[in-house]
Coordinates of C-alpha atoms in Angstrom, one line a residue:
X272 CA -3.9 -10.6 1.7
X273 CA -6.7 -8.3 2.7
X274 CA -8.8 -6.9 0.3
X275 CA -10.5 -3.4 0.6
X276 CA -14.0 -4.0 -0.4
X277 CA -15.5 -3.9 3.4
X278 CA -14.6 -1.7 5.7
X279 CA -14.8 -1.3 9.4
X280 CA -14.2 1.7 10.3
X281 CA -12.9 2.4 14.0
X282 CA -11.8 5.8 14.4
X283 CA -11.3 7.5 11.4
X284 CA -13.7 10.4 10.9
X285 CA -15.5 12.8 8.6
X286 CA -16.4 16.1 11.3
X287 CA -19.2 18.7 11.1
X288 CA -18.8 20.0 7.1
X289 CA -20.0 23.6 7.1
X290 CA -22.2 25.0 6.4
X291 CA -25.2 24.3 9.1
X292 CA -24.5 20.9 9.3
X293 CA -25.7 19.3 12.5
X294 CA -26.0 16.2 14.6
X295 CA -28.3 12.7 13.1
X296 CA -29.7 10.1 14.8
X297 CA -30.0 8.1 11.8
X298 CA -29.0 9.6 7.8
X299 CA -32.2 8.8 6.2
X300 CA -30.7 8.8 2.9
X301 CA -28.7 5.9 3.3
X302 CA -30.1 2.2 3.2
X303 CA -28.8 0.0 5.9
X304 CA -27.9 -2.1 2.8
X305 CA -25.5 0.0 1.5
X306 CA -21.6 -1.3 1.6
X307 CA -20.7 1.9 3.2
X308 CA -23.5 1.8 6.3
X309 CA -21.5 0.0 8.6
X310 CA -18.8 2.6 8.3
X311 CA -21.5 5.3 8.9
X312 CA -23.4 3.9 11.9
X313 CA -20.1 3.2 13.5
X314 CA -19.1 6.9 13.2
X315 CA -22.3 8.5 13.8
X316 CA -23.1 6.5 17.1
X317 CA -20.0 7.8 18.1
X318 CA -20.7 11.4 17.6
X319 CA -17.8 10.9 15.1
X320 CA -19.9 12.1 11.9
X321 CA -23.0 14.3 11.4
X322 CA -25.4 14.6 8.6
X323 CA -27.4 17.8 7.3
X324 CA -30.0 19.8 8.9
X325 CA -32.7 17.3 7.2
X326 CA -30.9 14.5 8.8
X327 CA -29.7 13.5 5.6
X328 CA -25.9 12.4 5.0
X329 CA -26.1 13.4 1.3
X330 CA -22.9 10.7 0.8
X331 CA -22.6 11.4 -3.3
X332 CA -22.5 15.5 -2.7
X333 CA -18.9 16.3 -3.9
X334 CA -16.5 18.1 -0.9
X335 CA -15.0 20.7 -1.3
X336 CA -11.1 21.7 -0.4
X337 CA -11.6 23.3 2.6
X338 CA -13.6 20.8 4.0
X339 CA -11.5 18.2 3.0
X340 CA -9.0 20.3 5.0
X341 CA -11.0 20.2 8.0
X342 CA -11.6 16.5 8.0
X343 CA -7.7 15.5 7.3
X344 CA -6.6 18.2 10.4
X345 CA -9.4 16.6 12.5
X346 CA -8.0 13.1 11.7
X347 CA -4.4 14.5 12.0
X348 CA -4.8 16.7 14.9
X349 CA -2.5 19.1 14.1
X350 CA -1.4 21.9 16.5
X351 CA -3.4 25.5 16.0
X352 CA -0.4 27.5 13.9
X353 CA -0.6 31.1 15.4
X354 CA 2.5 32.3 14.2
X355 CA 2.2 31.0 10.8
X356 CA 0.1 32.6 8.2
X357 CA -0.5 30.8 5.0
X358 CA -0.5 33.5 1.6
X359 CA -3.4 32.5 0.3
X360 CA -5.9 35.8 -0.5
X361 CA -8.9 33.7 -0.3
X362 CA -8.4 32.2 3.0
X363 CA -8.9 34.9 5.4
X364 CA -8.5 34.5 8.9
X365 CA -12.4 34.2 9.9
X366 CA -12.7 31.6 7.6
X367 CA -14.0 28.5 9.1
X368 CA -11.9 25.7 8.1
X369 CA -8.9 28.6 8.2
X370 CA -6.5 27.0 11.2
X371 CA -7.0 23.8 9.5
X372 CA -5.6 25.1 6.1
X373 CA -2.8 27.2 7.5
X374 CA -1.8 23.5 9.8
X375 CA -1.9 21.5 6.5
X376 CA 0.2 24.1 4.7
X377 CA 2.6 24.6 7.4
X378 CA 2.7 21.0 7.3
X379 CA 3.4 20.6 3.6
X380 CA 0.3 19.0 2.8
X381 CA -0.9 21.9 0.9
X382 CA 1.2 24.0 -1.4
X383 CA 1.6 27.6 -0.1
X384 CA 0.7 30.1 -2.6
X385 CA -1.6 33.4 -3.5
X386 CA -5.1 31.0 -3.8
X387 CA -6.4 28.1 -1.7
X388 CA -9.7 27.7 -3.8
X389 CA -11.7 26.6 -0.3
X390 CA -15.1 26.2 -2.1
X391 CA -13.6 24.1 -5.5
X392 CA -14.4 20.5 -5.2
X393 CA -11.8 18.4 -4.6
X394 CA -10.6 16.1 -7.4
X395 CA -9.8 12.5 -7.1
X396 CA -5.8 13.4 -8.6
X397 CA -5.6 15.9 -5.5
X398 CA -7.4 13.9 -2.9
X399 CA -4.8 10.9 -4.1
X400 CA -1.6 13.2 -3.3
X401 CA -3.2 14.4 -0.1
X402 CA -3.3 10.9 1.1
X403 CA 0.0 10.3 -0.1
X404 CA 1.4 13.1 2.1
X405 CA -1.0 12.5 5.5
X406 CA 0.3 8.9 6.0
X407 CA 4.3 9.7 4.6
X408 CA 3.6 7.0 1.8
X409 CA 7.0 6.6 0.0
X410 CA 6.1 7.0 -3.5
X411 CA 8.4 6.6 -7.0
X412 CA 8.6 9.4 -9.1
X413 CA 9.5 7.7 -12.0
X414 CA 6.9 4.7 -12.3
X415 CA 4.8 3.7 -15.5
X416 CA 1.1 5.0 -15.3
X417 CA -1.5 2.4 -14.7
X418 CA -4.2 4.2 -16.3
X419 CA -4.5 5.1 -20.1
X420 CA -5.6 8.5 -18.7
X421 CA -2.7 9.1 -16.1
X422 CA 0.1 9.6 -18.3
X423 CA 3.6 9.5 -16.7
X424 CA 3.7 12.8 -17.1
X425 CA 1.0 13.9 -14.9
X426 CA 1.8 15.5 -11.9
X427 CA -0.3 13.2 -10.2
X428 CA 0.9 10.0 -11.9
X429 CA 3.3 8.8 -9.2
X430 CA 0.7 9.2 -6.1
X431 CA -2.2 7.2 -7.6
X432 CA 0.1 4.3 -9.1
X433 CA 0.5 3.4 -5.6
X434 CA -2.5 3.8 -4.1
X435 CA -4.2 2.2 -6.8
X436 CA -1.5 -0.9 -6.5
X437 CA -1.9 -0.6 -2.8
X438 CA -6.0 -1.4 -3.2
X439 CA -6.4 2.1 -1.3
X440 CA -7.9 3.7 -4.4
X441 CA -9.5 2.6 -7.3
X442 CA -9.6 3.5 -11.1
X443 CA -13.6 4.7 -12.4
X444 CA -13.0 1.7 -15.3
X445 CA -10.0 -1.5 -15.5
X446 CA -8.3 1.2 -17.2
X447 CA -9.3 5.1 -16.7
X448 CA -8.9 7.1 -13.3
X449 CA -10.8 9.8 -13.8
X450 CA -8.3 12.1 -12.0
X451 CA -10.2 15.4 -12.7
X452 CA -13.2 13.9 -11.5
X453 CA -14.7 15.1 -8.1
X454 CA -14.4 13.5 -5.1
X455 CA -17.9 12.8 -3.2
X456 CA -17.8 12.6 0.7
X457 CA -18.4 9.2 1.1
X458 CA -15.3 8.5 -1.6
X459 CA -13.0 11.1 0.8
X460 CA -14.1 8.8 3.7
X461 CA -13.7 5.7 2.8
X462 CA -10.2 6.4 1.0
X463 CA -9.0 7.9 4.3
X464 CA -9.8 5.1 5.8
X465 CA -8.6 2.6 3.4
X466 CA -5.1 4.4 3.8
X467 CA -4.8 4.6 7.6
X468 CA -5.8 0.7 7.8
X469 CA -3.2 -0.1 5.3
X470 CA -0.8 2.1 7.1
X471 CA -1.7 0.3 10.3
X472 CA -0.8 -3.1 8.8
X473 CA 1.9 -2.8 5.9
X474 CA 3.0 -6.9 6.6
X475 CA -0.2 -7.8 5.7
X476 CA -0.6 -5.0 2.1
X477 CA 2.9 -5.2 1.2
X478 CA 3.5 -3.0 -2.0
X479 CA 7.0 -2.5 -3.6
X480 CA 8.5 -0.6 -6.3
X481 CA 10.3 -2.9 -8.8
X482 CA 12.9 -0.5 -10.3
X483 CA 13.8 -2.3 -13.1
X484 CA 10.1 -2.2 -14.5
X485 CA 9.4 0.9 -13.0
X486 CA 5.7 -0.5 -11.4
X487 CA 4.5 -0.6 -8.2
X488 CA 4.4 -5.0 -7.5
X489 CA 1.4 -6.0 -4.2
X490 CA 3.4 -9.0 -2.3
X491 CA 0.9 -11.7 -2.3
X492 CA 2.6 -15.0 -1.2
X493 CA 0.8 -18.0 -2.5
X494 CA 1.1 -20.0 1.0
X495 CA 2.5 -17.8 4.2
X496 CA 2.7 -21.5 6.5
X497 CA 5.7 -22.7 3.6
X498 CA 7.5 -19.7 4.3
X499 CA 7.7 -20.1 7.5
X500 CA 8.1 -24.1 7.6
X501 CA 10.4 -24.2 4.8
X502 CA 13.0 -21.6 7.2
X503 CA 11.8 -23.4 9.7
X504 CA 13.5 -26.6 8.4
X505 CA 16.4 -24.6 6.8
X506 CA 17.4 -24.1 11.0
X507 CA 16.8 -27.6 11.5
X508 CA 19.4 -28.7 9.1
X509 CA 22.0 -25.9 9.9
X510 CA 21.8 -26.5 13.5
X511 CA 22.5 -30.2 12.8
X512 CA 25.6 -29.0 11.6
X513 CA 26.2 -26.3 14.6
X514 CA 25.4 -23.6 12.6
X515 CA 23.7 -20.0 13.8
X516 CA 19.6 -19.9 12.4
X517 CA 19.3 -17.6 9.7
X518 CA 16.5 -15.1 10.3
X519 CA 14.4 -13.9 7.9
X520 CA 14.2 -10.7 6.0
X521 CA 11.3 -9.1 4.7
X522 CA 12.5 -7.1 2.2
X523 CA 14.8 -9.7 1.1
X524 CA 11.5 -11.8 1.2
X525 CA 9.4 -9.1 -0.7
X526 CA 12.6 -9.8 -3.8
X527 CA 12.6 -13.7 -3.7
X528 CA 8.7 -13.8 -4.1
X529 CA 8.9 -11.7 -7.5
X530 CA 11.6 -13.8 -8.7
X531 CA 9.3 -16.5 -7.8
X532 CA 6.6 -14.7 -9.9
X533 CA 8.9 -13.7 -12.5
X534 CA 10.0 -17.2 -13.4
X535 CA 6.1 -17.8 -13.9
X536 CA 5.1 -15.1 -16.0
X537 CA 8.5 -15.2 -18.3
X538 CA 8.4 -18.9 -18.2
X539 CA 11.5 -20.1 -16.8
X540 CA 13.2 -21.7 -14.5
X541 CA 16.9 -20.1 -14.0
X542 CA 18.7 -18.3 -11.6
X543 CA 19.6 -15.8 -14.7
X544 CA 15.8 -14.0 -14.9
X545 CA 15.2 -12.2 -18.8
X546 CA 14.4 -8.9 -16.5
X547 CA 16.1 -9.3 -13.5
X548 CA 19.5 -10.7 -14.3
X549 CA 21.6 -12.9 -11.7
X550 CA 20.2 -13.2 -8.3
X551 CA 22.8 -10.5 -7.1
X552 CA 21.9 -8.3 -9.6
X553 CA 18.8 -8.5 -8.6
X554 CA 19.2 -7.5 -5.2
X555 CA 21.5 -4.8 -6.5
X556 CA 18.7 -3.1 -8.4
X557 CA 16.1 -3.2 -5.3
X558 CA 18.7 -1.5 -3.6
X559 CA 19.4 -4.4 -0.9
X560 CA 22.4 -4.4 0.7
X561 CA 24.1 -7.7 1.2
X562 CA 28.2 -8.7 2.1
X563 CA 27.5 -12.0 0.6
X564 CA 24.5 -13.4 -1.5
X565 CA 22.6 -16.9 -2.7
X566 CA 19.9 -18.2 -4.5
X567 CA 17.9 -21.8 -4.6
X568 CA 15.0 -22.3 -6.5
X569 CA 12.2 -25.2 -6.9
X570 CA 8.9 -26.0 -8.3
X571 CA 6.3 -29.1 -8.4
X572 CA 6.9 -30.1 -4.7
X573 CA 3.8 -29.8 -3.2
X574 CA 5.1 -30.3 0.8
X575 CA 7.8 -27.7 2.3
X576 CA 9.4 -30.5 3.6
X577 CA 9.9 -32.0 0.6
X578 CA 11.4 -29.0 -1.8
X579 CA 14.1 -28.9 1.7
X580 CA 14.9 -32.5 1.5
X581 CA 15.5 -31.9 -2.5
X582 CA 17.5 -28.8 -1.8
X583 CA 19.7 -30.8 0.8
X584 CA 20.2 -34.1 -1.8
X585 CA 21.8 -31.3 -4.3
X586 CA 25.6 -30.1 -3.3
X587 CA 24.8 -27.3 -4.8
X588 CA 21.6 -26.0 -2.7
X589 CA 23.0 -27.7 0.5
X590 CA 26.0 -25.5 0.3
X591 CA 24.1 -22.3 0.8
X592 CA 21.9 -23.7 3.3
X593 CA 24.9 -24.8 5.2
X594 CA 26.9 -21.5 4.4
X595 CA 28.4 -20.4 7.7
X596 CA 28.7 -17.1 5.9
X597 CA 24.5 -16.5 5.5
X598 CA 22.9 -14.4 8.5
X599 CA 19.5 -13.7 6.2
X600 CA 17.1 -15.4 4.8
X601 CA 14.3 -14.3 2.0
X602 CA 11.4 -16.7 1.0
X603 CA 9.3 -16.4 -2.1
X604 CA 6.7 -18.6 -3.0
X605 CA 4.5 -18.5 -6.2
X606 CA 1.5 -20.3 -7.5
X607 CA 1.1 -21.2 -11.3
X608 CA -2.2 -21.5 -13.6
X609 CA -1.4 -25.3 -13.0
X610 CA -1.6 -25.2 -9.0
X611 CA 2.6 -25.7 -8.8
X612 CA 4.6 -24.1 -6.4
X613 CA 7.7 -21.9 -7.3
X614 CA 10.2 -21.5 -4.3
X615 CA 12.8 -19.2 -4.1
X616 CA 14.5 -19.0 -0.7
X617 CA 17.4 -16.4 -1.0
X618 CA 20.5 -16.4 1.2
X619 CA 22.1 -13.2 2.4
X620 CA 24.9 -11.5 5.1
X621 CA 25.3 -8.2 5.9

């Protein structure tokens, strides 16, 4: 699973920040050594982002809202709104980055309301939820709070649990957000641009919501090639038998790898999980939909082909793979502290 500490940056875009700001050759306050640098030169040599008068970038001067709103319309393109006029009193309609905030609002990516506050720095809390919004992120209201100084109750709460699960966003320490804190430009750039890459490619960052422990859970399958070997050989056996190939599932996938986990971290090895319940059950709670369901489960075999050979000497585990009933498949596979493999291949129709 990729990890978002480089970045290379191919489109996304911080525009001309008012005020006076105008095209650099080079940003002579920023080392070439900087993790950032790539994402700069990218973007400058193609006329993409500019620095200050001074040719300096200043990347640790904190942006304000309505310059945030002028990079997000830029990046979202939104149409001019003439017949839509935002209420704000401190927006008027001269205002530079004003058709940007009246798009966003019409858009619902702003609140509509008597003040905009254009020149207040943005903070990381409403940069988060701004993010959230721009790339139709489906977010849990009701999730446990990651960060001792995110409480659940913070209006807030819901939008950086996932985007800190998701890698997009990071807490200041393991444990604090900092969600009054301001947001510098470089930090609004490279957080857009962490977003729209992970929108780009949800297979590979797959977050989901586990209900029943009300987190957000990252999918990170301890060896993709078994997945697809071990179904692989499932379809081998069940077309010995003249049986349709089962195809798999993703979600269902995303469910048998946290039971997988589960049986790790609780230390077991049921079909019965302490959190979860029955395999069904289970399902049930993620909100899968299934006509009929099944569950096999392994661990120690080290070769695909062998947890399928064991699964096919046990009449129990060979009667769901040979289930005429079973159109799905879901595949989870974990790794313990002691290099062992848990399987969990689950068997649905819809």
């Amino acid at each position: 699973m990729r990890k978002f500490n480089k970045f290379l940056l191919l489109g996304l875009i911080m525009l001309v920040l008012f005020p006076g700001t105008v095209q650099a050759s080079l940003f002579t306050d920023v080392k070439d050594d900087e993790w950032y640098y790539p994402v700069l030169v990218s973007n400058q040599k193609n006329n993409i982002i500019t620095g200050y008068p001074d040719g300096t970038f200043r990347p640790n001067n904190s942006i304000s809202r309505a310059q945030v709103a002028q990079i997000i319309n830029r990046v979202l393109k939104l149409p001019n709104s003439t017949n839509y006029q935002p209420s704000f009193i401190d927006v008027s309609s001269d205002h530079p980055a004003y058709q940007d905030i009246a798009a966003l609002t019409k858009a619902g990516i702003f609140n509509n309301g008597r003040n905009f506050n254009p020149n207040d720095t943005l903070t990381r809390a409403q940069l988060s939820k701004i993010i959230v919004l721009i790339n139709d992120f489906q977010v849990q209201q009701e999730v446990k709070s990651s960060f001792t100084d995110v409480l659940e109750s913070h209006w807030a709460n819901s939008y950086i649990s996932f985007l800190a699960k998701a890698g997009i966003t990071t807490g200041k320490t393991k444990t604090t957000f900092a969600p009054n804190n301001a947001v510098t430009r470089i930090q609004a750039l490279v957080l857009l641009n962490r977003s729209m890459e992970y929108k780009k490619n949800p297979s590979t960052d797959e977050t989901i919501y586990d209900p029943f422990e009300k987190v957000y859970k990252k999918i990170e399958q301890a060896n993709e090639s078994f997945i697809s070997e071990t179904i692989k050989l499932v379809n081998l056996e069940r077309k010995k038998h003249g049986l349709t190939a089962l195809v798999e599932d993703k979600m269902l996938s995303q469910i048998a790898f946290i039971k997988a986990d589960d049986m790790i971290l609780n230390n077991y090895f049921e079909h019965t999980s302490p959190i979860y319940g029955a395999p069904w059950d289970m399902a049930d709670g993620f909100g899968y939909f299934y006509k009929t369901f099944g569950e096999n489960i392994a661990h120690g075999y080290e070769e695909s082909n062998e947890v399928v050979t064991a699964w096919m000497n046990s009449p129990g585990h060979r009667a769901n793979i040979l289930n005429s009933k079973y159109t799905t498949i879901g595949v989870g596979i974990a790794l313990n502290e002691s290099n062992q493999y848990y399987y969990v291949h689950m068997f649905s129709s819809k």
